[in-house]
Structures are given as C-alpha cells and as structure tokens.
PDB file of C-alpha atoms in Angstrom:
ATOM      1  CA  UNK A   1       0.000   0.000   0.000  1.00 95.00           C
ATOM      2  CA  UNK A   2       1.194   3.546  -0.725  1.00 96.00           C
ATOM      3  CA  UNK A   3       2.266   5.713   2.204  1.00 96.00           C
ATOM      4  CA  UNK A   4      -0.427   7.864   3.833  1.00 97.00           C
ATOM      5  CA  UNK A   5      -0.290  10.909   6.085  1.00 97.00           C
ATOM      6  CA  UNK A   6      -2.612   9.216   8.570  1.00 97.00           C
ATOM      7  CA  UNK A   7      -0.740   6.450  10.353  1.00 96.00           C
ATOM      8  CA  UNK A   8      -2.304   3.105  11.246  1.00 97.00           C
ATOM      9  CA  UNK A   9      -1.409   0.464  13.799  1.00 95.00           C
ATOM     10  CA  UNK A  10      -0.283  -2.811  12.223  1.00 95.00           C
ATOM     11  CA  UNK A  11      -3.339  -4.493  13.770  1.00 96.00           C
ATOM     12  CA  UNK A  12      -5.650  -2.270  11.695  1.00 97.00           C
ATOM     13  CA  UNK A  13      -4.884  -4.440   8.667  1.00 97.00           C
ATOM     14  CA  UNK A  14      -5.613  -7.776  10.401  1.00 97.00           C
ATOM     15  CA  UNK A  15      -8.245  -9.780   8.570  1.00 97.00           C
ATOM     16  CA  UNK A  16     -11.385 -10.385  10.608  1.00 96.00           C
ATOM     17  CA  UNK A  17     -15.044 -11.353  10.524  1.00 96.00           C
ATOM     18  CA  UNK A  18     -17.783  -8.887  11.447  1.00 95.00           C
ATOM     19  CA  UNK A  19     -21.513  -9.640  11.340  1.00 94.00           C
ATOM     20  CA  UNK A  20     -20.765 -12.807   9.351  1.00 93.00           C
ATOM     21  CA  UNK A  21     -18.769 -10.905   6.710  1.00 94.00           C
ATOM     22  CA  UNK A  22     -15.061 -11.629   6.193  1.00 95.00           C
ATOM     23  CA  UNK A  23     -12.950  -8.481   5.807  1.00 96.00           C
ATOM     24  CA  UNK A  24      -9.729  -9.076   3.889  1.00 96.00           C
ATOM     25  CA  UNK A  25      -6.444  -7.213   4.195  1.00 97.00           C
ATOM     26  CA  UNK A  26      -7.038  -5.756   0.737  1.00 96.00           C
ATOM     27  CA  UNK A  27     -10.334  -4.237   1.902  1.00 96.00           C
ATOM     28  CA  UNK A  28      -8.577  -2.890   5.006  1.00 97.00           C
ATOM     29  CA  UNK A  29      -5.978  -1.204   2.779  1.00 98.00           C
ATOM     30  CA  UNK A  30      -8.715   0.451   0.704  1.00 97.00           C
ATOM     31  CA  UNK A  31     -10.299   1.665   3.933  1.00 98.00           C
ATOM     32  CA  UNK A  32      -6.964   3.081   5.069  1.00 98.00           C
ATOM     33  CA  UNK A  33      -6.754   5.188   1.895  1.00 98.00           C
ATOM     34  CA  UNK A  34     -10.351   6.355   2.380  1.00 98.00           C
ATOM     35  CA  UNK A  35      -9.742   7.230   6.033  1.00 98.00           C
ATOM     36  CA  UNK A  36      -6.633   9.177   5.022  1.00 98.00           C
ATOM     37  CA  UNK A  37      -8.720  11.105   2.472  1.00 98.00           C
ATOM     38  CA  UNK A  38     -11.410  11.707   5.077  1.00 98.00           C
ATOM     39  CA  UNK A  39      -8.829  12.950   7.591  1.00 98.00           C
ATOM     40  CA  UNK A  40      -7.349  15.332   5.009  1.00 98.00           C
ATOM     41  CA  UNK A  41     -10.827  16.622   4.153  1.00 98.00           C
ATOM     42  CA  UNK A  42     -11.707  17.054   7.828  1.00 98.00           C
ATOM     43  CA  UNK A  43      -8.505  19.018   8.510  1.00 98.00           C
ATOM     44  CA  UNK A  44      -9.234  21.470   5.689  1.00 98.00           C
ATOM     45  CA  UNK A  45     -12.841  21.946   6.817  1.00 98.00           C
ATOM     46  CA  UNK A  46     -11.757  22.575  10.406  1.00 98.00           C
ATOM     47  CA  UNK A  47      -9.131  25.070   9.278  1.00 98.00           C
ATOM     48  CA  UNK A  48     -11.710  27.114   7.353  1.00 98.00           C
ATOM     49  CA  UNK A  49     -14.692  26.568   9.695  1.00 98.00           C
ATOM     50  CA  UNK A  50     -16.685  24.720   7.047  1.00 98.00           C
ATOM     51  CA  UNK A  51     -19.561  22.611   8.336  1.00 98.00           C
ATOM     52  CA  UNK A  52     -20.128  19.095   7.062  1.00 98.00           C
ATOM     53  CA  UNK A  53     -21.711  15.876   8.328  1.00 98.00           C
ATOM     54  CA  UNK A  54     -21.260  12.149   7.878  1.00 98.00           C
ATOM     55  CA  UNK A  55     -24.104  10.838   5.729  1.00 97.00           C
ATOM     56  CA  UNK A  56     -25.813   7.689   4.442  1.00 95.00           C
ATOM     57  CA  UNK A  57     -23.836   4.468   4.982  1.00 96.00           C
ATOM     58  CA  UNK A  58     -20.991   6.333   6.655  1.00 98.00           C
ATOM     59  CA  UNK A  59     -23.373   7.758   9.272  1.00 98.00           C
ATOM     60  CA  UNK A  60     -25.057   4.374   9.691  1.00 98.00           C
ATOM     61  CA  UNK A  61     -21.642   2.756  10.140  1.00 98.00           C
ATOM     62  CA  UNK A  62     -20.625   5.323  12.760  1.00 98.00           C
ATOM     63  CA  UNK A  63     -23.828   4.813  14.760  1.00 98.00           C
ATOM     64  CA  UNK A  64     -24.025   1.028  14.452  1.00 98.00           C
ATOM     65  CA  UNK A  65     -20.378  -0.098  14.129  1.00 97.00           C
ATOM     66  CA  UNK A  66     -18.302   2.955  15.163  1.00 97.00           C
ATOM     67  CA  UNK A  67     -16.778   2.745  11.703  1.00 98.00           C
ATOM     68  CA  UNK A  68     -17.330   1.128   8.320  1.00 97.00           C
ATOM     69  CA  UNK A  69     -20.308  -1.136   7.764  1.00 97.00           C
ATOM     70  CA  UNK A  70     -18.483  -4.468   7.282  1.00 96.00           C
ATOM     71  CA  UNK A  71     -19.508  -4.873   3.619  1.00 94.00           C
ATOM     72  CA  UNK A  72     -19.458  -1.178   2.692  1.00 91.00           C
ATOM     73  CA  UNK A  73     -16.773   0.258   0.422  1.00 87.00           C
ATOM     74  CA  UNK A  74     -17.250   4.015   0.316  1.00 91.00           C
ATOM     75  CA  UNK A  75     -17.424   7.208   2.392  1.00 97.00           C
ATOM     76  CA  UNK A  76     -20.180   9.831   2.102  1.00 97.00           C
ATOM     77  CA  UNK A  77     -20.288  13.322   3.600  1.00 98.00           C
ATOM     78  CA  UNK A  78     -22.719  16.212   3.018  1.00 98.00           C
ATOM     79  CA  UNK A  79     -22.321  19.999   3.167  1.00 97.00           C
ATOM     80  CA  UNK A  80     -24.723  22.898   2.888  1.00 97.00           C
ATOM     81  CA  UNK A  81     -24.412  24.737  -0.423  1.00 96.00           C
ATOM     82  CA  UNK A  82     -22.846  27.810   1.249  1.00 96.00           C
ATOM     83  CA  UNK A  83     -20.027  25.762   2.814  1.00 98.00           C
ATOM     84  CA  UNK A  84     -19.624  23.701  -0.344  1.00 97.00           C
ATOM     85  CA  UNK A  85     -19.170  26.806  -2.492  1.00 96.00           C
ATOM     86  CA  UNK A  86     -16.533  28.062  -0.053  1.00 97.00           C
ATOM     87  CA  UNK A  87     -14.776  24.709  -0.310  1.00 97.00           C
ATOM     88  CA  UNK A  88     -14.694  24.947  -4.111  1.00 95.00           C
ATOM     89  CA  UNK A  89     -12.831  28.251  -3.827  1.00 96.00           C
ATOM     90  CA  UNK A  90     -10.165  27.104  -1.362  1.00 97.00           C
ATOM     91  CA  UNK A  91      -9.726  23.513  -2.595  1.00 97.00           C
ATOM     92  CA  UNK A  92      -7.009  24.243  -5.229  1.00 94.00           C
ATOM     93  CA  UNK A  93      -4.806  25.840  -2.566  1.00 96.00           C
ATOM     94  CA  UNK A  94      -5.504  23.299   0.169  1.00 98.00           C
ATOM     95  CA  UNK A  95      -5.368  19.883  -1.508  1.00 98.00           C
ATOM     96  CA  UNK A  96      -2.035  18.914  -3.007  1.00 97.00           C
ATOM     97  CA  UNK A  97      -0.810  15.792  -4.832  1.00 97.00           C
ATOM     98  CA  UNK A  98      -1.645  12.996  -4.353  1.00 98.00           C
ATOM     99  CA  UNK A  99      -4.885  14.504  -2.997  1.00 98.00           C
ATOM    100  CA  UNK A 100      -7.092  15.786  -5.811  1.00 98.00           C
ATOM    101  CA  UNK A 101     -10.338  17.650  -5.226  1.00 97.00           C
ATOM    102  CA  UNK A 102     -12.448  16.695  -8.216  1.00 96.00           C
ATOM    103  CA  UNK A 103     -15.451  18.459  -9.676  1.00 91.00           C
ATOM    104  CA  UNK A 104     -16.407  19.792 -13.083  1.00 85.00           C
ATOM    105  CA  UNK A 105     -14.322  22.933 -12.623  1.00 86.00           C
ATOM    106  CA  UNK A 106     -11.067  21.063 -11.917  1.00 88.00           C
ATOM    107  CA  UNK A 107     -11.533  18.000 -14.154  1.00 88.00           C
ATOM    108  CA  UNK A 108     -13.247  18.901 -17.422  1.00 78.00           C
ATOM    109  CA  UNK A 109     -14.639  15.439 -18.264  1.00 80.00           C
ATOM    110  CA  UNK A 110     -16.101  14.898 -14.794  1.00 84.00           C
ATOM    111  CA  UNK A 111     -19.866  15.466 -14.822  1.00 78.00           C
ATOM    112  CA  UNK A 112     -21.268  14.314 -11.470  1.00 84.00           C
ATOM    113  CA  UNK A 113     -23.268  16.899  -9.540  1.00 86.00           C
ATOM    114  CA  UNK A 114     -21.172  16.364  -6.414  1.00 93.00           C
ATOM    115  CA  UNK A 115     -17.431  16.353  -5.749  1.00 96.00           C
ATOM    116  CA  UNK A 116     -14.931  13.657  -4.863  1.00 97.00           C
ATOM    117  CA  UNK A 117     -11.620  13.836  -3.054  1.00 98.00           C
ATOM    118  CA  UNK A 118      -9.252  11.309  -4.639  1.00 98.00           C
ATOM    119  CA  UNK A 119      -5.805   9.885  -4.078  1.00 98.00           C
ATOM    120  CA  UNK A 120      -4.104  10.073  -7.480  1.00 98.00           C
ATOM    121  CA  UNK A 121      -1.526   7.423  -6.594  1.00 98.00           C
ATOM    122  CA  UNK A 122      -4.220   4.760  -6.307  1.00 98.00           C
ATOM    123  CA  UNK A 123      -6.980   3.248  -8.429  1.00 97.00           C
ATOM    124  CA  UNK A 124     -10.699   3.299  -7.679  1.00 96.00           C
ATOM    125  CA  UNK A 125     -12.074   3.006 -11.209  1.00 93.00           C
ATOM    126  CA  UNK A 126     -15.618   1.911 -12.002  1.00 89.00           C
ATOM    127  CA  UNK A 127     -15.518  -0.906 -14.547  1.00 84.00           C
ATOM    128  CA  UNK A 128     -18.161   0.714 -16.745  1.00 80.00           C
ATOM    129  CA  UNK A 129     -16.186   3.966 -16.861  1.00 82.00           C
ATOM    130  CA  UNK A 130     -12.536   3.009 -16.828  1.00 82.00           C
ATOM    131  CA  UNK A 131     -12.252   2.562 -20.612  1.00 82.00           C
ATOM    132  CA  UNK A 132     -14.264   5.607 -21.620  1.00 79.00           C
ATOM    133  CA  UNK A 133     -13.790   8.475 -19.148  1.00 80.00           C
ATOM    134  CA  UNK A 134     -10.711  10.666 -19.012  1.00 84.00           C
ATOM    135  CA  UNK A 135     -10.978  12.020 -15.495  1.00 91.00           C
ATOM    136  CA  UNK A 136      -8.990  11.103 -12.363  1.00 95.00           C
ATOM    137  CA  UNK A 137     -10.016   7.650 -11.122  1.00 95.00           C
ATOM    138  CA  UNK A 138      -8.093   7.317  -7.874  1.00 97.00           C
ATOM    139  CA  UNK A 139      -9.682   5.919  -4.694  1.00 98.00           C
ATOM    140  CA  UNK A 140     -12.203   8.488  -3.478  1.00 97.00           C
ATOM    141  CA  UNK A 141     -14.632   9.795  -0.904  1.00 98.00           C
ATOM    142  CA  UNK A 142     -17.911  11.440  -1.976  1.00 97.00           C
ATOM    143  CA  UNK A 143     -18.829  15.011  -1.007  1.00 97.00           C
ATOM    144  CA  UNK A 144     -22.505  15.773  -1.618  1.00 96.00           C
ATOM    145  CA  UNK A 145     -24.227  19.157  -1.620  1.00 96.00           C
ATOM    146  CA  UNK A 146     -27.175  19.835   0.692  1.00 96.00           C
ATOM    147  CA  UNK A 147     -29.568  21.846  -1.444  1.00 96.00           C
ATOM    148  CA  UNK A 148     -32.807  23.417  -0.287  1.00 95.00           C
ATOM    149  CA  UNK A 149     -35.884  22.052  -2.048  1.00 95.00           C
ATOM    150  CA  UNK A 150     -39.353  23.526  -2.323  1.00 95.00           C
ATOM    151  CA  UNK A 151     -42.079  22.426   0.065  1.00 94.00           C
ATOM    152  CA  UNK A 152     -44.331  22.237  -3.010  1.00 94.00           C
ATOM    153  CA  UNK A 153     -44.071  18.745  -4.598  1.00 92.00           C
ATOM    154  CA  UNK A 154     -44.965  20.173  -8.015  1.00 94.00           C
ATOM    155  CA  UNK A 155     -42.055  22.620  -7.874  1.00 94.00           C
ATOM    156  CA  UNK A 156     -39.760  19.780  -6.785  1.00 93.00           C
ATOM    157  CA  UNK A 157     -40.821  17.722  -9.802  1.00 92.00           C
ATOM    158  CA  UNK A 158     -40.233  20.686 -12.132  1.00 93.00           C
ATOM    159  CA  UNK A 159     -36.746  21.220 -10.738  1.00 93.00           C
ATOM    160  CA  UNK A 160     -36.033  17.506 -11.036  1.00 91.00           C
ATOM    161  CA  UNK A 161     -37.151  17.513 -14.679  1.00 91.00           C
ATOM    162  CA  UNK A 162     -34.798  20.394 -15.504  1.00 90.00           C
ATOM    163  CA  UNK A 163     -31.856  18.744 -13.772  1.00 91.00           C
ATOM    164  CA  UNK A 164     -32.431  15.522 -15.672  1.00 90.00           C
ATOM    165  CA  UNK A 165     -32.578  17.521 -18.921  1.00 88.00           C
ATOM    166  CA  UNK A 166     -29.196  19.139 -18.238  1.00 88.00           C
ATOM    167  CA  UNK A 167     -27.804  15.733 -17.348  1.00 87.00           C
ATOM    168  CA  UNK A 168     -28.956  14.296 -20.686  1.00 87.00           C
ATOM    169  CA  UNK A 169     -27.352  17.226 -22.521  1.00 86.00           C
ATOM    170  CA  UNK A 170     -24.073  16.509 -20.744  1.00 84.00           C
ATOM    171  CA  UNK A 171     -24.296  12.872 -21.814  1.00 82.00           C
ATOM    172  CA  UNK A 172     -24.937  14.038 -25.377  1.00 83.00           C
ATOM    173  CA  UNK A 173     -21.943  16.367 -25.336  1.00 81.00           C
ATOM    174  CA  UNK A 174     -19.690  13.708 -23.811  1.00 76.00           C
ATOM    175  CA  UNK A 175     -20.902  11.194 -26.400  1.00 74.00           C
ATOM    176  CA  UNK A 176     -19.072  13.075 -29.133  1.00 72.00           C
ATOM    177  CA  UNK A 177     -15.414  12.166 -29.844  1.00 68.00           C
ATOM    178  CA  UNK A 178     -14.691  15.848 -29.276  1.00 69.00           C
ATOM    179  CA  UNK A 179     -17.226  17.701 -27.074  1.00 69.00           C
ATOM    180  CA  UNK A 180     -18.970  20.327 -29.196  1.00 78.00           C
ATOM    181  CA  UNK A 181     -21.339  23.199 -28.359  1.00 83.00           C
ATOM    182  CA  UNK A 182     -25.048  22.368 -28.113  1.00 86.00           C
ATOM    183  CA  UNK A 183     -27.840  24.723 -29.131  1.00 86.00           C
ATOM    184  CA  UNK A 184     -31.262  24.162 -27.559  1.00 82.00           C
ATOM    185  CA  UNK A 185     -34.311  25.638 -29.291  1.00 75.00           C
ATOM    186  CA  UNK A 186     -36.595  27.280 -26.739  1.00 65.00           C
ATOM    187  CA  UNK A 187     -39.124  28.714 -29.193  1.00 64.00           C
ATOM    188  CA  UNK A 188     -39.360  29.842 -32.806  1.00 67.00           C
ATOM    189  CA  UNK A 189     -37.330  32.923 -31.985  1.00 68.00           C
ATOM    190  CA  UNK A 190     -35.222  31.951 -28.970  1.00 77.00           C
ATOM    191  CA  UNK A 191     -32.504  29.411 -28.417  1.00 81.00           C
ATOM    192  CA  UNK A 192     -29.873  28.690 -25.783  1.00 82.00           C
ATOM    193  CA  UNK A 193     -26.308  27.751 -26.627  1.00 86.00           C
ATOM    194  CA  UNK A 194     -24.023  25.780 -24.291  1.00 85.00           C
ATOM    195  CA  UNK A 195     -20.404  26.206 -25.355  1.00 83.00           C
ATOM    196  CA  UNK A 196     -18.839  23.398 -23.319  1.00 80.00           C
ATOM    197  CA  UNK A 197     -19.309  20.969 -20.448  1.00 80.00           C
ATOM    198  CA  UNK A 198     -18.453  23.595 -17.852  1.00 84.00           C
ATOM    199  CA  UNK A 199     -21.199  25.855 -19.208  1.00 86.00           C
ATOM    200  CA  UNK A 200     -23.692  22.996 -18.924  1.00 85.00           C
ATOM    201  CA  UNK A 201     -22.502  22.023 -15.472  1.00 87.00           C
ATOM    202  CA  UNK A 202     -22.883  25.615 -14.302  1.00 89.00           C
ATOM    203  CA  UNK A 203     -26.511  25.586 -15.498  1.00 89.00           C
ATOM    204  CA  UNK A 204     -27.086  22.302 -13.607  1.00 90.00           C
ATOM    205  CA  UNK A 205     -25.539  23.790 -10.465  1.00 92.00           C
ATOM    206  CA  UNK A 206     -27.640  26.947 -10.715  1.00 93.00           C
ATOM    207  CA  UNK A 207     -30.807  24.882 -11.062  1.00 93.00           C
ATOM    208  CA  UNK A 208     -29.894  22.684  -8.058  1.00 94.00           C
ATOM    209  CA  UNK A 209     -29.322  25.812  -5.925  1.00 95.00           C
ATOM    210  CA  UNK A 210     -32.573  27.479  -7.014  1.00 95.00           C
ATOM    211  CA  UNK A 211     -34.115  27.563  -3.523  1.00 95.00           C
ATOM    212  CA  UNK A 212     -30.892  28.355  -1.660  1.00 94.00           C
ATOM    213  CA  UNK A 213     -32.242  31.679  -0.347  1.00 93.00           C
ATOM    214  CA  UNK A 214     -35.808  30.467   0.208  1.00 93.00           C
ATOM    215  CA  UNK A 215     -37.016  29.380   3.687  1.00 92.00           C
ATOM    216  CA  UNK A 216     -37.852  25.699   3.212  1.00 95.00           C
ATOM    217  CA  UNK A 217     -38.529  22.741   5.476  1.00 96.00           C
ATOM    218  CA  UNK A 218     -36.309  20.278   3.665  1.00 95.00           C
ATOM    219  CA  UNK A 219     -32.838  19.981   2.196  1.00 96.00           C
ATOM    220  CA  UNK A 220     -31.404  17.038   0.292  1.00 95.00           C
ATOM    221  CA  UNK A 221     -28.121  15.728  -1.008  1.00 93.00           C
ATOM    222  CA  UNK A 222     -29.876  13.739  -3.730  1.00 90.00           C
ATOM    223  CA  UNK A 223     -29.881  16.555  -6.295  1.00 91.00           C
ATOM    224  CA  UNK A 224     -26.097  16.408  -6.515  1.00 85.00           C
ATOM    225  CA  UNK A 225     -26.194  12.642  -7.007  1.00 79.00           C
ATOM    226  CA  UNK A 226     -29.280  11.785  -9.025  1.00 74.00           C
ATOM    227  CA  UNK A 227     -30.827  15.120  -9.906  1.00 79.00           C
ATOM    228  CA  UNK A 228     -33.907  13.904  -8.044  1.00 80.00           C
ATOM    229  CA  UNK A 229     -35.709  14.888  -4.851  1.00 79.00           C
ATOM    230  CA  UNK A 230     -35.898  11.289  -3.638  1.00 82.00           C
ATOM    231  CA  UNK A 231     -38.462  11.147  -0.819  1.00 86.00           C
ATOM    232  CA  UNK A 232     -36.327   9.069   1.547  1.00 88.00           C
ATOM    233  CA  UNK A 233     -33.498  11.572   1.103  1.00 91.00           C
ATOM    234  CA  UNK A 234     -35.492  14.645   2.161  1.00 94.00           C
ATOM    235  CA  UNK A 235     -33.917  15.911   5.378  1.00 96.00           C
ATOM    236  CA  UNK A 236     -35.534  18.291   7.851  1.00 97.00           C
ATOM    237  CA  UNK A 237     -33.174  21.141   8.651  1.00 96.00           C
ATOM    238  CA  UNK A 238     -33.538  20.639  12.404  1.00 97.00           C
ATOM    239  CA  UNK A 239     -32.173  17.094  12.109  1.00 98.00           C
ATOM    240  CA  UNK A 240     -28.804  18.478  11.043  1.00 98.00           C
ATOM    241  CA  UNK A 241     -28.235  21.321  13.497  1.00 96.00           C
ATOM    242  CA  UNK A 242     -24.907  21.881  15.213  1.00 96.00           C
ATOM    243  CA  UNK A 243     -22.655  18.895  14.374  1.00 97.00           C
ATOM    244  CA  UNK A 244     -21.925  16.472  17.202  1.00 98.00           C
ATOM    245  CA  UNK A 245     -18.646  14.516  17.382  1.00 98.00           C
ATOM    246  CA  UNK A 246     -18.902  10.783  16.716  1.00 98.00           C
ATOM    247  CA  UNK A 247     -16.334   8.001  16.368  1.00 98.00           C
ATOM    248  CA  UNK A 248     -15.663   6.592  12.915  1.00 98.00           C
ATOM    249  CA  UNK A 249     -12.822   4.061  13.059  1.00 97.00           C
ATOM    250  CA  UNK A 250      -9.742   5.978  14.265  1.00 97.00           C
ATOM    251  CA  UNK A 251     -11.290   9.403  13.601  1.00 98.00           C
ATOM    252  CA  UNK A 252     -13.773  11.636  15.397  1.00 98.00           C
ATOM    253  CA  UNK A 253     -16.069  13.244  12.838  1.00 98.00           C
ATOM    254  CA  UNK A 254     -19.178  15.477  12.781  1.00 98.00           C
ATOM    255  CA  UNK A 255     -22.608  13.845  12.775  1.00 98.00           C
ATOM    256  CA  UNK A 256     -26.115  15.382  12.575  1.00 98.00           C
ATOM    257  CA  UNK A 257     -27.643  16.389  15.887  1.00 98.00           C
ATOM    258  CA  UNK A 258     -30.512  13.936  15.276  1.00 98.00           C
ATOM    259  CA  UNK A 259     -28.823  10.986  13.563  1.00 98.00           C
ATOM    260  CA  UNK A 260     -31.690   8.721  14.606  1.00 98.00           C
ATOM    261  CA  UNK A 261     -34.247  10.726  12.608  1.00 98.00           C
ATOM    262  CA  UNK A 262     -31.899  10.835   9.598  1.00 97.00           C
ATOM    263  CA  UNK A 263     -31.284   7.092   9.624  1.00 98.00           C
ATOM    264  CA  UNK A 264     -34.956   6.256  10.108  1.00 97.00           C
ATOM    265  CA  UNK A 265     -35.735   8.376   7.047  1.00 96.00           C
ATOM    266  CA  UNK A 266     -32.982   6.680   5.024  1.00 95.00           C
ATOM    267  CA  UNK A 267     -33.255   3.053   6.133  1.00 95.00           C
ATOM    268  CA  UNK A 268     -36.462   2.579   8.118  1.00 95.00           C
ATOM    269  CA  UNK A 269     -37.245   1.830  11.749  1.00 96.00           C
ATOM    270  CA  UNK A 270     -34.960  -1.211  11.997  1.00 96.00           C
ATOM    271  CA  UNK A 271     -31.770   0.444  10.787  1.00 96.00           C
ATOM    272  CA  UNK A 272     -29.813  -0.905  13.794  1.00 96.00           C
ATOM    273  CA  UNK A 273     -30.318  -4.477  12.533  1.00 95.00           C
ATOM    274  CA  UNK A 274     -27.462  -5.344  10.119  1.00 92.00           C
ATOM    275  CA  UNK A 275     -28.662  -6.687   6.773  1.00 89.00           C
ATOM    276  CA  UNK A 276     -25.828  -7.668   4.464  1.00 87.00           C
ATOM    277  CA  UNK A 277     -26.078  -6.202   0.977  1.00 80.00           C
ATOM    278  CA  UNK A 278     -23.861  -5.865  -2.060  1.00 72.00           C
ATOM    279  CA  UNK A 279     -21.381  -2.971  -1.816  1.00 69.00           C
ATOM    280  CA  UNK A 280     -22.570   0.145  -3.623  1.00 63.00           C
ATOM    281  CA  UNK A 281     -19.311   0.220  -5.580  1.00 60.00           C
ATOM    282  CA  UNK A 282     -19.014  -3.522  -6.152  1.00 61.00           C
ATOM    283  CA  UNK A 283     -17.871  -2.840  -9.709  1.00 79.00           C
ATOM    284  CA  UNK A 284     -14.932  -0.650  -8.636  1.00 90.00           C
ATOM    285  CA  UNK A 285     -11.421  -1.835  -9.467  1.00 94.00           C
ATOM    286  CA  UNK A 286      -9.398  -0.978  -6.360  1.00 96.00           C
ATOM    287  CA  UNK A 287      -5.610  -0.888  -6.221  1.00 97.00           C
ATOM    288  CA  UNK A 288      -3.758   0.663  -3.273  1.00 98.00           C
ATOM    289  CA  UNK A 289      -0.272   0.181  -4.771  1.00 97.00           C
ATOM    290  CA  UNK A 290      -0.616   1.662  -8.279  1.00 97.00           C
ATOM    291  CA  UNK A 291      -2.229   4.720  -9.820  1.00 97.00           C
ATOM    292  CA  UNK A 292      -5.323   4.419 -11.991  1.00 95.00           C
ATOM    293  CA  UNK A 293      -3.165   5.422 -14.978  1.00 94.00           C
ATOM    294  CA  UNK A 294      -0.818   2.483 -14.437  1.00 95.00           C
ATOM    295  CA  UNK A 295      -3.646   0.029 -13.757  1.00 94.00           C
ATOM    296  CA  UNK A 296      -5.660   0.985 -16.844  1.00 91.00           C
ATOM    297  CA  UNK A 297      -2.546   1.039 -19.042  1.00 90.00           C
ATOM    298  CA  UNK A 298      -1.562  -2.457 -17.908  1.00 91.00           C
ATOM    299  CA  UNK A 299      -5.039  -3.798 -18.705  1.00 86.00           C
ATOM    300  CA  UNK A 300      -4.831  -2.421 -22.245  1.00 76.00           C
ATOM    301  CA  UNK A 301      -1.681  -4.437 -23.016  1.00 64.00           C
TER     302      UNK A 301
END
C-alpha cells in the first residue's frame, strides 16, 4: 500500500469477521486510503470553519459499528451549499498531490453533480467507466451538496425535470469524440447555446441551488447525485443542526444532531439491525499500490 499521512497500527490491517462478513487485508488497505482522504478533508474543513456531516452508509456505520459497515466500500459526507461553495474556492490551494479535489471545474470530463476527493496514486475506477472516461479515477470519498428544495411537490418535480434535462445534454456532449457546443431551441425565436461541459454544469448547479435563499422545510443531497428529490433523502433542517462529534474508526467526525431521525428516514425503523447487501461500488477496481493510470494502461496491453 502507498504511504499515507494518517498512520495506522499494524493491527488495523488484520483480517477479521464482522456480522458474518469476512474483511480481507485488501479491503482494510482500501479503507486506510479512504480514512486518510477523510482525515485530510476534515482538517481542511476545520481550518476554514466549514460545516459538514457524515451521511448515508458512513453515518449508519458510525452509529451502528463505530466505523465502516463491514460490507461497505465508500465514504459519504454532506455539506450545505454555502459551505460547499466556499470549499470549491479554497480547494485548489488546500489539496495537493496525491490529494485531488475533483469536480467539473477542476476535471473537465467529470460530470457528477457532487465532488470527490481522490488519491491520485491509487486506483478506484468503475468498470463501466474506466475505458471511456478521461478524469482522475483514484480511490475516493464522496462530497454531496445539501440543497434546499421547495415544500411544493410540483415545484420539486419541475426542478427535477430540468436537472435531468441538463444531465442528458451533458451525456450528449460527452458522447461526441470531441465535445462540441449544443444549441437548444426554446421557441421559434429563442434558443440557448451551451459552449462546453463547464457551461452545462454551471446551469445544472444553478438549477440545483434554485431555492438556496428560500425558507424551506427540507434539504437534500440527492440533487447532486441523481438530480432527483428522492423522498427518503429529504432531510428536515432541524435534524442536522450543530454537528456532534462521533467516532468513525480511528477518527472523530461530525454527525447530525438527530442521527436517529436521519437514519430512520434513510433506512427505516430497523436500521440498527445489520442486513448484508452488495457494496454500492461492487464494480470498482481498487488498487492501493498503483495509480489508476498504471492500472488501466496495464489492462490495455
């Protein structure tokens, strides 16, 4: 495994069984890279007083296992749009090789609505992307944006429809051997021209942040992932509140003030009962010794 800033006891890498799932040394090494990324992210956020929270499976793991869910293979955090925008501004000066803060404005072929912090000396490539995409594919953690959404379901559906439209346009632009401008006809006399992927991504971002300055009951991180206001991802603002410290493996990280309400919304009333499932990133090719460039090049031989 490559060297990390965060140091681990030798026993961290011992293979073990948890909840009937066998955790290999290789999986432990991937976790070490992810924890190192998470520690680096946490240090930058603390330095600049940026608020974030553990989310989804990472929050569930912290509450139920004090760390990773045994069969999980990723890390998710969420930030309010205001803090996220501040992070975008400082990221180029704060994250240095091998750490790479990835979003559409730093990696032109990247088109997800959220950001990822990657280790460029490693490989965390999705099998269905590794041959076609040109962006950094190091091991990563996900950083999702908490966007305000309207209390009116009809307005939420309209926003969702627009986001999906922009997403399809990005797919269309990326589908060309060389990305070319796209002109969208709005009416007989009006049209809208998108010059490049960054222009499209900016329109997506603006749409996702539409209700940023509107008092709303709910926020969600789903817009930056799926472009949808998924019902079980609608979060009441009061559930987040002032972050509370919670153990996650060897780190102490911020959690929502009402993690119970969050996890009940996400996973149902019985979220404390472990139910083994396939890893979300089961199709990821992980390598903790070689960069994604070396791994992909070797597979092409």
